[in-house]
Short mmCIF file of C-alpha atoms in Angstrom, two decimals:
data_model
loop_
_atom_site.label_atom_id
_atom_site.label_comp_id
_atom_site.label_asym_id
_atom_site.label_seq_id
_atom_site.Cartn_x
_atom_site.Cartn_y
_atom_site.Cartn_z
CA MET A 274 -38.55 241.50 26.28
CA ALA A 275 -39.63 245.13 26.09
CA VAL A 276 -41.90 246.20 23.28
CA THR A 277 -40.30 248.86 21.10
CA ALA A 278 -41.37 250.71 17.98
CA GLU A 279 -38.56 248.99 16.09
CA LEU A 280 -39.69 245.52 17.22
CA ILE A 281 -43.25 246.24 16.06
CA ARG A 282 -41.98 247.57 12.70
CA GLU A 283 -39.73 244.55 12.10
CA LYS A 284 -42.46 242.01 12.93
CA LEU A 285 -44.99 243.67 10.62
CA ILE A 286 -42.50 243.74 7.75
CA ALA A 287 -41.44 240.13 8.27
CA GLU A 288 -44.83 238.55 8.97
CA ILE A 289 -47.32 240.64 6.99
CA GLY A 290 -45.02 241.69 4.17
CA ALA A 291 -45.53 245.36 4.95
CA VAL A 292 -43.94 247.67 2.43
CA HIS A 293 -44.33 250.73 4.65
CA VAL A 294 -44.70 250.90 8.44
CA GLU A 295 -44.89 253.94 10.70
CA VAL A 296 -44.87 253.31 14.46
CA GLU A 297 -45.33 256.10 16.98
CA ASP A 298 -45.03 255.65 20.73
CA THR A 299 -47.99 257.72 21.94
CA SER A 300 -47.40 257.11 25.67
CA PRO A 301 -47.20 260.38 27.62
CA ASN A 302 -43.60 259.69 28.70
CA ARG A 303 -42.69 257.43 25.75
CA CYS A 304 -42.71 254.38 28.01
CA ALA A 305 -43.87 251.99 25.25
CA ALA A 306 -47.35 251.48 26.72
CA SER A 307 -49.28 253.02 23.82
CA PHE A 308 -48.61 252.86 20.09
CA LYS A 309 -50.13 254.20 16.89
CA VAL A 310 -49.21 252.34 13.68
CA LEU A 311 -49.74 252.75 9.97
CA VAL A 312 -49.23 249.51 8.03
CA VAL A 313 -49.17 249.29 4.23
CA SER A 314 -49.19 245.76 2.82
CA PRO A 315 -50.21 244.11 -0.46
CA GLN A 316 -51.61 241.27 1.70
CA PHE A 317 -54.48 243.62 2.64
CA GLU A 318 -55.78 243.62 -0.97
CA GLY A 319 -59.41 242.54 -1.11
CA LYS A 320 -59.70 242.16 2.66
CA PRO A 321 -62.18 244.13 4.78
CA LEU A 322 -60.91 246.40 7.53
CA LEU A 323 -61.73 243.97 10.33
CA GLN A 324 -59.76 241.17 8.67
CA ARG A 325 -56.78 243.50 8.16
CA HIS A 326 -56.82 244.48 11.82
CA ARG A 327 -57.04 240.85 12.86
CA MET A 328 -53.95 240.10 10.74
CA VAL A 329 -52.02 242.82 12.57
CA ASN A 330 -53.34 241.73 15.97
CA THR A 331 -52.35 238.12 15.27
CA CYS A 332 -48.87 239.19 14.18
CA LEU A 333 -48.40 241.23 17.36
CA ALA A 334 -50.30 238.94 19.77
CA ASN A 335 -47.45 238.65 22.29
CA GLU A 336 -46.60 242.35 22.14
CA LEU A 337 -50.24 243.42 22.59
CA LYS A 338 -50.28 241.65 25.95
CA GLU A 339 -47.86 244.32 27.21
CA ILE A 340 -49.35 247.35 25.45
CA HIS A 341 -52.16 249.34 27.05
CA ALA A 342 -53.39 251.13 23.92
CA PHE A 343 -52.93 250.27 20.26
CA GLU A 344 -54.29 252.27 17.33
CA GLN A 345 -53.83 250.97 13.81
CA LYS A 346 -54.47 252.11 10.27
CA THR A 347 -54.13 249.47 7.55
CA LEU A 348 -53.85 250.31 3.86
CA THR A 349 -53.06 248.60 0.59
CA PRO A 350 -50.20 250.11 -1.44
CA GLU A 351 -52.78 251.64 -3.83
CA GLN A 352 -54.69 253.25 -0.95
CA TRP A 353 -51.41 254.55 0.49
CA GLU A 354 -50.45 256.17 -2.82
CA LYS A 355 -53.86 257.88 -3.06
CA GLN A 356 -53.61 259.12 0.52
CA LYS A 357 -50.13 260.58 -0.05
CA GLN A 358 -51.44 262.60 -2.99
CA GLN A 359 -54.14 264.32 -0.92
#
């Protein structure tokens, strides 16, 4: 099964309870080999950055086997609101 931005978005919403997800295919020819994601989830509350990234990596373990580059930003809803106001 091919990895798509929509597949990544749906998994993060279903498994991490993300309330906001942005997924960008950053591959030069949009061939789904490189992705950049922003994930906002209340499950990140009180967790350090490394633990948040591990949660995302665990959720997408099968997909990451097929992706060459993966950049992620993980925020709590409160952090997301503050960032939007800047």
